[in-house]
Amino acid sequence: MLGQGVSLLKQGSSEAEGLTILRELSSDADLLPVDRAEARFLLAVHALSKGDDDGFSAELSELSGDLNASYFHSRLEELAKTRKLLGLAKSLPELNLSEGNAFLGTNRVRPGVKTLESGLQYEVLKAGTGSSPLSDDEVEVHYHGTLLSGEVFDSSVERGEPSKFGVGGVIKGWTEALQLMRVGDKWKLFIPSDLAYGESGSNSIGPNETLTFEVELLSITPRPEPVSPESNATLVLDPNSTALPSPVIDLNGSAVKPDGNKSLGDLPLKVDLNGSR
């Protein structure tokens, strides 16, 4: 009969009939206690799947007083927790986005807070006088990052050591802010989720979380200029037809530029009287 009840539940057109069978079984004194408990368990699972919290609670309450139903009772509690977690997981991105937008809407009218076109907000805590970095520069900073709840998720300040990274290699909100800062500046950033980690989140940062950072720009290391090829080096053929960089003596004042892997005595010598190569 239990199997028949479950089978009918799975058939949308026979759901009511299946529920009737399970209810009858759950109170049938002629059945073994464990079978009655299983019928109630199945009724509770059905209620849970339909979002019927009252029906679920009623069946769970009946099982809680039955010594023969401890297994089914504990399983239902686990299922209820799982359902709650799944519900939170589905609603969390929307909840975080809503809370973040509400915070930013209130924060933008606070004295001292500036809002950029991107939605990034910042407040100057200390003004510096140094230069500003470019997107391909490396910077050294101290920072302290928190969620809107106040929970700290990352902090070089707490670690006691500044961090170095490329301006273009961090979240969008940081990349934008750093290029506006000067060395010596300390700003408080309020970063919308779309300029941070978005719906995917990161570690302890949930989906669509708005983040706040205190950032102090300590120094800039410009990207090294690309090294141009040596314009004074020419390729000549030695007697063995091996191509080697030839040292050039320019009588107009250029320095001798030998191959770093060869001594002057090992290489043919070319004298340029006109300064050409």
mmCIF file with all atom_site columns, N, CA and C in Angstrom, residues 11-69:
data_model
loop_
_atom_site.group_PDB
_atom_site.id
_atom_site.type_symbol
_atom_site.label_atom_id
_atom_site.label_alt_id
_atom_site.label_comp_id
_atom_site.label_asym_id
_atom_site.label_entity_id
_atom_site.label_seq_id
_atom_site.pdbx_PDB_ins_code
_atom_site.Cartn_x
_atom_site.Cartn_y
_atom_site.Cartn_z
_atom_site.occupancy
_atom_site.B_iso_or_equiv
_atom_site.pdbx_formal_charge
_atom_site.auth_seq_id
_atom_site.auth_comp_id
_atom_site.auth_asym_id
_atom_site.auth_atom_id
_atom_site.pdbx_PDB_model_num
ATOM 1   N N  . GLN A 1 11 ? 1.916  10.588 -9.910  1.00 0.00 ? 11 GLN A N  1
ATOM 2   C CA . GLN A 1 11 ? 1.029  10.863 -11.034 1.00 0.00 ? 11 GLN A CA 1
ATOM 3   C C  . GLN A 1 11 ? 0.208  12.104 -10.698 1.00 0.00 ? 11 GLN A C  1
ATOM 4   N N  . GLY A 1 12 ? 0.453  13.167 -11.398 1.00 0.00 ? 12 GLY A N  1
ATOM 5   C CA . GLY A 1 12 ? -0.206 14.431 -11.071 1.00 0.00 ? 12 GLY A CA 1
ATOM 6   C C  . GLY A 1 12 ? -1.707 14.317 -10.959 1.00 0.00 ? 12 GLY A C  1
ATOM 7   N N  . SER A 1 13 ? -2.318 13.515 -11.832 1.00 0.00 ? 13 SER A N  1
ATOM 8   C CA . SER A 1 13 ? -3.778 13.398 -11.835 1.00 0.00 ? 13 SER A CA 1
ATOM 9   C C  . SER A 1 13 ? -4.304 12.582 -10.666 1.00 0.00 ? 13 SER A C  1
ATOM 10  N N  . SER A 1 14 ? -3.414 11.798 -10.000 1.00 0.00 ? 14 SER A N  1
ATOM 11  C CA . SER A 1 14 ? -3.848 10.916 -8.907  1.00 0.00 ? 14 SER A CA 1
ATOM 12  C C  . SER A 1 14 ? -3.236 11.324 -7.574  1.00 0.00 ? 14 SER A C  1
ATOM 13  N N  . GLU A 1 15 ? -2.776 12.558 -7.486  1.00 0.00 ? 15 GLU A N  1
ATOM 14  C CA . GLU A 1 15 ? -2.094 13.019 -6.268  1.00 0.00 ? 15 GLU A CA 1
ATOM 15  C C  . GLU A 1 15 ? -3.008 12.956 -5.052  1.00 0.00 ? 15 GLU A C  1
ATOM 16  N N  . ALA A 1 16 ? -4.225 13.410 -5.197  1.00 0.00 ? 16 ALA A N  1
ATOM 17  C CA . ALA A 1 16 ? -5.170 13.418 -4.068  1.00 0.00 ? 16 ALA A CA 1
ATOM 18  C C  . ALA A 1 16 ? -5.432 12.005 -3.565  1.00 0.00 ? 16 ALA A C  1
ATOM 19  N N  . GLU A 1 17 ? -5.563 11.056 -4.497  1.00 0.00 ? 17 GLU A N  1
ATOM 20  C CA . GLU A 1 17 ? -5.804 9.666  -4.108  1.00 0.00 ? 17 GLU A CA 1
ATOM 21  C C  . GLU A 1 17 ? -4.604 9.106  -3.355  1.00 0.00 ? 17 GLU A C  1
ATOM 22  N N  . GLY A 1 18 ? -3.405 9.436  -3.811  1.00 0.00 ? 18 GLY A N  1
ATOM 23  C CA . GLY A 1 18 ? -2.193 8.970  -3.138  1.00 0.00 ? 18 GLY A CA 1
ATOM 24  C C  . GLY A 1 18 ? -2.089 9.510  -1.730  1.00 0.00 ? 18 GLY A C  1
ATOM 25  N N  . LEU A 1 19 ? -2.421 10.797 -1.549  1.00 0.00 ? 19 LEU A N  1
ATOM 26  C CA . LEU A 1 19 ? -2.385 11.402 -0.215  1.00 0.00 ? 19 LEU A CA 1
ATOM 27  C C  . LEU A 1 19 ? -3.396 10.741 0.713   1.00 0.00 ? 19 LEU A C  1
ATOM 28  N N  . THR A 1 20 ? -4.562 10.406 0.171   1.00 0.00 ? 20 THR A N  1
ATOM 29  C CA . THR A 1 20 ? -5.590 9.744  0.983   1.00 0.00 ? 20 THR A CA 1
ATOM 30  C C  . THR A 1 20 ? -5.096 8.396  1.492   1.00 0.00 ? 20 THR A C  1
ATOM 31  N N  . ILE A 1 21 ? -4.449 7.632  0.621   1.00 0.00 ? 21 ILE A N  1
ATOM 32  C CA . ILE A 1 21 ? -3.917 6.321  1.012   1.00 0.00 ? 21 ILE A CA 1
ATOM 33  C C  . ILE A 1 21 ? -2.873 6.470  2.107   1.00 0.00 ? 21 ILE A C  1
ATOM 34  N N  . LEU A 1 22 ? -1.965 7.429  1.951   1.00 0.00 ? 22 LEU A N  1
ATOM 35  C CA . LEU A 1 22 ? -0.901 7.615  2.947   1.00 0.00 ? 22 LEU A CA 1
ATOM 36  C C  . LEU A 1 22 ? -1.468 8.071  4.290   1.00 0.00 ? 22 LEU A C  1
ATOM 37  N N  . ARG A 1 23 ? -2.480 8.923  4.268   1.00 0.00 ? 23 ARG A N  1
ATOM 38  C CA . ARG A 1 23 ? -3.091 9.368  5.533   1.00 0.00 ? 23 ARG A CA 1
ATOM 39  C C  . ARG A 1 23 ? -3.764 8.202  6.257   1.00 0.00 ? 23 ARG A C  1
ATOM 40  N N  . GLU A 1 24 ? -4.425 7.353  5.481   1.00 0.00 ? 24 GLU A N  1
ATOM 41  C CA . GLU A 1 24 ? -5.065 6.178  6.089   1.00 0.00 ? 24 GLU A CA 1
ATOM 42  C C  . GLU A 1 24 ? -4.027 5.247  6.694   1.00 0.00 ? 24 GLU A C  1
ATOM 43  N N  . LEU A 1 25 ? -2.918 5.063  5.981   1.00 0.00 ? 25 LEU A N  1
ATOM 44  C CA . LEU A 1 25 ? -1.867 4.179  6.483   1.00 0.00 ? 25 LEU A CA 1
ATOM 45  C C  . LEU A 1 25 ? -1.207 4.756  7.734   1.00 0.00 ? 25 LEU A C  1
ATOM 46  N N  . SER A 1 26 ? -1.066 6.083  7.788   1.00 0.00 ? 26 SER A N  1
ATOM 47  C CA . SER A 1 26 ? -0.377 6.709  8.923   1.00 0.00 ? 26 SER A CA 1
ATOM 48  C C  . SER A 1 26 ? -1.135 6.547  10.237  1.00 0.00 ? 26 SER A C  1
ATOM 49  N N  . SER A 1 27 ? -2.429 6.242  10.136  1.00 0.00 ? 27 SER A N  1
ATOM 50  C CA . SER A 1 27 ? -3.227 6.064  11.365  1.00 0.00 ? 27 SER A CA 1
ATOM 51  C C  . SER A 1 27 ? -3.821 4.662  11.484  1.00 0.00 ? 27 SER A C  1
ATOM 52  N N  . ASP A 1 28 ? -3.355 3.729  10.655  1.00 0.00 ? 28 ASP A N  1
ATOM 53  C CA . ASP A 1 28 ? -3.865 2.355  10.671  1.00 0.00 ? 28 ASP A CA 1
ATOM 54  C C  . ASP A 1 28 ? -3.207 1.585  11.816  1.00 0.00 ? 28 ASP A C  1
ATOM 55  N N  . ALA A 1 29 ? -3.992 1.263  12.843  1.00 0.00 ? 29 ALA A N  1
ATOM 56  C CA . ALA A 1 29 ? -3.454 0.581  14.024  1.00 0.00 ? 29 ALA A CA 1
ATOM 57  C C  . ALA A 1 29 ? -3.003 -0.833 13.724  1.00 0.00 ? 29 ALA A C  1
ATOM 58  N N  . ASP A 1 30 ? -3.476 -1.409 12.618  1.00 0.00 ? 30 ASP A N  1
ATOM 59  C CA . ASP A 1 30 ? -3.088 -2.778 12.280  1.00 0.00 ? 30 ASP A CA 1
ATOM 60  C C  . ASP A 1 30 ? -1.702 -2.854 11.632  1.00 0.00 ? 30 ASP A C  1
ATOM 61  N N  . LEU A 1 31 ? -1.189 -1.708 11.230  1.00 0.00 ? 31 LEU A N  1
ATOM 62  C CA . LEU A 1 31 ? 0.141  -1.693 10.606  1.00 0.00 ? 31 LEU A CA 1
ATOM 63  C C  . LEU A 1 31 ? 1.228  -1.675 11.667  1.00 0.00 ? 31 LEU A C  1
ATOM 64  N N  . LEU A 1 32 ? 2.409  -2.121 11.275  1.00 0.00 ? 32 LEU A N  1
ATOM 65  C CA . LEU A 1 32 ? 3.562  -1.997 12.163  1.00 0.00 ? 32 LEU A CA 1
ATOM 66  C C  . LEU A 1 32 ? 3.855  -0.516 12.412  1.00 0.00 ? 32 LEU A C  1
ATOM 67  N N  . PRO A 1 33 ? 4.296  -0.155 13.629  1.00 0.00 ? 33 PRO A N  1
ATOM 68  C CA . PRO A 1 33 ? 4.594  1.249  13.926  1.00 0.00 ? 33 PRO A CA 1
ATOM 69  C C  . PRO A 1 33 ? 5.559  1.884  12.923  1.00 0.00 ? 33 PRO A C  1
ATOM 70  N N  . VAL A 1 34 ? 6.541  1.115  12.490  1.00 0.00 ? 34 VAL A N  1
ATOM 71  C CA . VAL A 1 34 ? 7.516  1.669  11.560  1.00 0.00 ? 34 VAL A CA 1
ATOM 72  C C  . VAL A 1 34 ? 6.875  1.990  10.216  1.00 0.00 ? 34 VAL A C  1
ATOM 73  N N  . ASP A 1 35 ? 5.855  1.203  9.809   1.00 0.00 ? 35 ASP A N  1
ATOM 74  C CA . ASP A 1 35 ? 5.161  1.475  8.549   1.00 0.00 ? 35 ASP A CA 1
ATOM 75  C C  . ASP A 1 35 ? 4.296  2.724  8.664   1.00 0.00 ? 35 ASP A C  1
ATOM 76  N N  . ARG A 1 36 ? 3.649  2.882  9.815   1.00 0.00 ? 36 ARG A N  1
ATOM 77  C CA . ARG A 1 36 ? 2.865  4.103  10.031  1.00 0.00 ? 36 ARG A CA 1
ATOM 78  C C  . ARG A 1 36 ? 3.780  5.328  10.004  1.00 0.00 ? 36 ARG A C  1
ATOM 79  N N  . ALA A 1 37 ? 4.951  5.183  10.620  1.00 0.00 ? 37 ALA A N  1
ATOM 80  C CA . ALA A 1 37 ? 5.908  6.295  10.658  1.00 0.00 ? 37 ALA A CA 1
ATOM 81  C C  . ALA A 1 37 ? 6.391  6.645  9.251   1.00 0.00 ? 37 ALA A C  1
ATOM 82  N N  . GLU A 1 38 ? 6.615  5.614  8.437   1.00 0.00 ? 38 GLU A N  1
ATOM 83  C CA . GLU A 1 38 ? 7.075  5.870  7.068   1.00 0.00 ? 38 GLU A CA 1
ATOM 84  C C  . GLU A 1 38 ? 6.008  6.600  6.262   1.00 0.00 ? 38 GLU A C  1
ATOM 85  N N  . ALA A 1 39 ? 4.735  6.240  6.491   1.00 0.00 ? 39 ALA A N  1
ATOM 86  C CA . ALA A 1 39 ? 3.644  6.927  5.792   1.00 0.00 ? 39 ALA A CA 1
ATOM 87  C C  . ALA A 1 39 ? 3.625  8.411  6.166   1.00 0.00 ? 39 ALA A C  1
ATOM 88  N N  . ARG A 1 40 ? 3.793  8.693  7.456   1.00 0.00 ? 40 ARG A N  1
ATOM 89  C CA . ARG A 1 40 ? 3.845  10.098 7.887   1.00 0.00 ? 40 ARG A CA 1
ATOM 90  C C  . ARG A 1 40 ? 5.071  10.805 7.300   1.00 0.00 ? 40 ARG A C  1
ATOM 91  N N  . PHE A 1 41 ? 6.179  10.100 7.243   1.00 0.00 ? 41 PHE A N  1
ATOM 92  C CA . PHE A 1 41 ? 7.395  10.659 6.650   1.00 0.00 ? 41 PHE A CA 1
ATOM 93  C C  . PHE A 1 41 ? 7.136  11.076 5.200   1.00 0.00 ? 41 PHE A C  1
ATOM 94  N N  . LEU A 1 42 ? 6.481  10.198 4.437   1.00 0.00 ? 42 LEU A N  1
ATOM 95  C CA . LEU A 1 42 ? 6.195  10.493 3.031   1.00 0.00 ? 42 LEU A CA 1
ATOM 96  C C  . LEU A 1 42 ? 5.220  11.659 2.893   1.00 0.00 ? 42 LEU A C  1
ATOM 97  N N  . LEU A 1 43 ? 4.251  11.739 3.796   1.00 0.00 ? 43 LEU A N  1
ATOM 98  C CA . LEU A 1 43 ? 3.332  12.881 3.792   1.00 0.00 ? 43 LEU A CA 1
ATOM 99  C C  . LEU A 1 43 ? 4.082  14.188 4.074   1.00 0.00 ? 43 LEU A C  1
ATOM 100 N N  . ALA A 1 44 ? 5.018  14.130 5.007   1.00 0.00 ? 44 ALA A N  1
ATOM 101 C CA . ALA A 1 44 ? 5.801  15.319 5.358   1.00 0.00 ? 44 ALA A CA 1
ATOM 102 C C  . ALA A 1 44 ? 6.689  15.750 4.193   1.00 0.00 ? 44 ALA A C  1
ATOM 103 N N  . VAL A 1 45 ? 7.321  14.777 3.528   1.00 0.00 ? 45 VAL A N  1
ATOM 104 C CA . VAL A 1 45 ? 8.171  15.088 2.375   1.00 0.00 ? 45 VAL A CA 1
ATOM 105 C C  . VAL A 1 45 ? 7.349  15.745 1.271   1.00 0.00 ? 45 VAL A C  1
ATOM 106 N N  . HIS A 1 46 ? 6.146  15.231 1.044   1.00 0.00 ? 46 HIS A N  1
ATOM 107 C CA . HIS A 1 46 ? 5.271  15.827 0.032   1.00 0.00 ? 46 HIS A CA 1
ATOM 108 C C  . HIS A 1 46 ? 4.918  17.267 0.405   1.00 0.00 ? 46 HIS A C  1
ATOM 109 N N  . ALA A 1 47 ? 4.581  17.482 1.668   1.00 0.00 ? 47 ALA A N  1
ATOM 110 C CA . ALA A 1 47 ? 4.246  18.836 2.120   1.00 0.00 ? 47 ALA A CA 1
ATOM 111 C C  . ALA A 1 47 ? 5.432  19.777 1.931   1.00 0.00 ? 47 ALA A C  1
ATOM 112 N N  . LEU A 1 48 ? 6.625  19.280 2.232   1.00 0.00 ? 48 LEU A N  1
ATOM 113 C CA . LEU A 1 48 ? 7.835  20.090 2.091   1.00 0.00 ? 48 LEU A CA 1
ATOM 114 C C  . LEU A 1 48 ? 8.063  20.472 0.632   1.00 0.00 ? 48 LEU A C  1
ATOM 115 N N  . SER A 1 49 ? 7.848  19.521 -0.266  1.00 0.00 ? 49 SER A N  1
ATOM 116 C CA . SER A 1 49 ? 8.065  19.776 -1.691  1.00 0.00 ? 49 SER A CA 1
ATOM 117 C C  . SER A 1 49 ? 7.068  20.786 -2.249  1.00 0.00 ? 49 SER A C  1
ATOM 118 N N  . LYS A 1 50 ? 5.904  20.886 -1.618  1.00 0.00 ? 50 LYS A N  1
ATOM 119 C CA . LYS A 1 50 ? 4.868  21.813 -2.071  1.00 0.00 ? 50 LYS A CA 1
ATOM 120 C C  . LYS A 1 50 ? 4.925  23.156 -1.355  1.00 0.00 ? 50 LYS A C  1
ATOM 121 N N  . GLY A 1 51 ? 5.865  23.293 -0.425  1.00 0.00 ? 51 GLY A N  1
ATOM 122 C CA . GLY A 1 51 ? 5.953  24.532 0.334   1.00 0.00 ? 51 GLY A CA 1
ATOM 123 C C  . GLY A 1 51 ? 4.870  24.669 1.379   1.00 0.00 ? 51 GLY A C  1
ATOM 124 N N  . ASP A 1 52 ? 4.274  23.538 1.761   1.00 0.00 ? 52 ASP A N  1
ATOM 125 C CA . ASP A 1 52 ? 3.212  23.530 2.781   1.00 0.00 ? 52 ASP A CA 1
ATOM 126 C C  . ASP A 1 52 ? 3.859  23.407 4.164   1.00 0.00 ? 52 ASP A C  1
ATOM 127 N N  . ASP A 1 53 ? 4.261  24.528 4.727   1.00 0.00 ? 53 ASP A N  1
ATOM 128 C CA . ASP A 1 53 ? 4.971  24.513 6.007   1.00 0.00 ? 53 ASP A CA 1
ATOM 129 C C  . ASP A 1 53 ? 4.097  23.988 7.142   1.00 0.00 ? 53 ASP A C  1
ATOM 130 N N  . ASP A 1 54 ? 2.813  24.333 7.123   1.00 0.00 ? 54 ASP A N  1
ATOM 131 C CA . ASP A 1 54 ? 1.917  23.865 8.188   1.00 0.00 ? 54 ASP A CA 1
ATOM 132 C C  . ASP A 1 54 ? 1.753  22.350 8.131   1.00 0.00 ? 54 ASP A C  1
ATOM 133 N N  . GLY A 1 55 ? 1.561  21.818 6.926   1.00 0.00 ? 55 GLY A N  1
ATOM 134 C CA . GLY A 1 55 ? 1.419  20.374 6.771   1.00 0.00 ? 55 GLY A CA 1
ATOM 135 C C  . GLY A 1 55 ? 2.680  19.639 7.184   1.00 0.00 ? 55 GLY A C  1
ATOM 136 N N  . PHE A 1 56 ? 3.821  20.199 6.816   1.00 0.00 ? 56 PHE A N  1
ATOM 137 C CA . PHE A 1 56 ? 5.094  19.584 7.194   1.00 0.00 ? 56 PHE A CA 1
ATOM 138 C C  . PHE A 1 56 ? 5.256  19.578 8.710   1.00 0.00 ? 56 PHE A C  1
ATOM 139 N N  . SER A 1 57 ? 4.976  20.718 9.339   1.00 0.00 ? 57 SER A N  1
ATOM 140 C CA . SER A 1 57 ? 5.127  20.824 10.796  1.00 0.00 ? 57 SER A CA 1
ATOM 141 C C  . SER A 1 57 ? 4.209  19.857 11.529  1.00 0.00 ? 57 SER A C  1
ATOM 142 N N  . ALA A 1 58 ? 3.002  19.658 10.993  1.00 0.00 ? 58 ALA A N  1
ATOM 143 C CA . ALA A 1 58 ? 2.042  18.750 11.636  1.00 0.00 ? 58 ALA A CA 1
ATOM 144 C C  . ALA A 1 58 ? 2.549  17.315 11.611  1.00 0.00 ? 58 ALA A C  1
ATOM 145 N N  . GLU A 1 59 ? 3.057  16.873 10.467  1.00 0.00 ? 59 GLU A N  1
ATOM 146 C CA . GLU A 1 59 ? 3.570  15.504 10.367  1.00 0.00 ? 59 GLU A CA 1
ATOM 147 C C  . GLU A 1 59 ? 4.838  15.336 11.204  1.00 0.00 ? 59 GLU A C  1
ATOM 148 N N  . LEU A 1 60 ? 5.686  16.362 11.209  1.00 0.00 ? 60 LEU A N  1
ATOM 149 C CA . LEU A 1 60 ? 6.917  16.302 12.000  1.00 0.00 ? 60 LEU A CA 1
ATOM 150 C C  . LEU A 1 60 ? 6.591  16.201 13.483  1.00 0.00 ? 60 LEU A C  1
ATOM 151 N N  . SER A 1 61 ? 5.556  16.933 13.905  1.00 0.00 ? 61 SER A N  1
ATOM 152 C CA . SER A 1 61 ? 5.138  16.898 15.308  1.00 0.00 ? 61 SER A CA 1
ATOM 153 C C  . SER A 1 61 ? 4.633  15.513 15.701  1.00 0.00 ? 61 SER A C  1
ATOM 154 N N  . GLU A 1 62 ? 3.867  14.871 14.819  1.00 0.00 ? 62 GLU A N  1
ATOM 155 C CA . GLU A 1 62 ? 3.369  13.519 15.089  1.00 0.00 ? 62 GLU A CA 1
ATOM 156 C C  . GLU A 1 62 ? 4.527  12.535 15.235  1.00 0.00 ? 62 GLU A C  1
ATOM 157 N N  . LEU A 1 63 ? 5.525  12.691 14.378  1.00 0.00 ? 63 LEU A N  1
ATOM 158 C CA . LEU A 1 63 ? 6.660  11.765 14.414  1.00 0.00 ? 63 LEU A CA 1
ATOM 159 C C  . LEU A 1 63 ? 7.548  11.985 15.634  1.00 0.00 ? 63 LEU A C  1
ATOM 160 N N  . SER A 1 64 ? 7.582  13.219 16.133  1.00 0.00 ? 64 SER A N  1
ATOM 161 C CA . SER A 1 64 ? 8.489  13.529 17.244  1.00 0.00 ? 64 SER A CA 1
ATOM 162 C C  . SER A 1 64 ? 8.132  12.764 18.515  1.00 0.00 ? 64 SER A C  1
ATOM 163 N N  . GLY A 1 65 ? 6.862  12.394 18.668  1.00 0.00 ? 65 GLY A N  1
ATOM 164 C CA . GLY A 1 65 ? 6.458  11.666 19.870  1.00 0.00 ? 65 GLY A CA 1
ATOM 165 C C  . GLY A 1 65 ? 6.437  10.168 19.699  1.00 0.00 ? 65 GLY A C  1
ATOM 166 N N  . ASP A 1 66 ? 6.876  9.680  18.553  1.00 0.00 ? 66 ASP A N  1
ATOM 167 C CA . ASP A 1 66 ? 6.848  8.246  18.257  1.00 0.00 ? 66 ASP A CA 1
ATOM 168 C C  . ASP A 1 66 ? 8.261  7.681  18.351  1.00 0.00 ? 66 ASP A C  1
ATOM 169 N N  . LEU A 1 67 ? 8.491  6.829  19.336  1.00 0.00 ? 67 LEU A N  1
ATOM 170 C CA . LEU A 1 67 ? 9.826  6.250  19.530  1.00 0.00 ? 67 LEU A CA 1
ATOM 171 C C  . LEU A 1 67 ? 10.264 5.402  18.345  1.00 0.00 ? 67 LEU A C  1
ATOM 172 N N  . ASN A 1 68 ? 9.299  4.887  17.594  1.00 0.00 ? 68 ASN A N  1
ATOM 173 C CA . ASN A 1 68 ? 9.626  4.050  16.443  1.00 0.00 ? 68 ASN A CA 1
ATOM 174 C C  . ASN A 1 68 ? 9.958  4.879  15.197  1.00 0.00 ? 68 ASN A C  1
ATOM 175 N N  . ALA A 1 69 ? 9.843  6.201  15.325  1.00 0.00 ? 69 ALA A N  1
ATOM 176 C CA . ALA A 1 69 ? 9.997  7.065  14.151  1.00 0.00 ? 69 ALA A CA 1
ATOM 177 C C  . ALA A 1 69 ? 11.219 7.970  14.244  1.00 0.00 ? 69 ALA A C  1
#
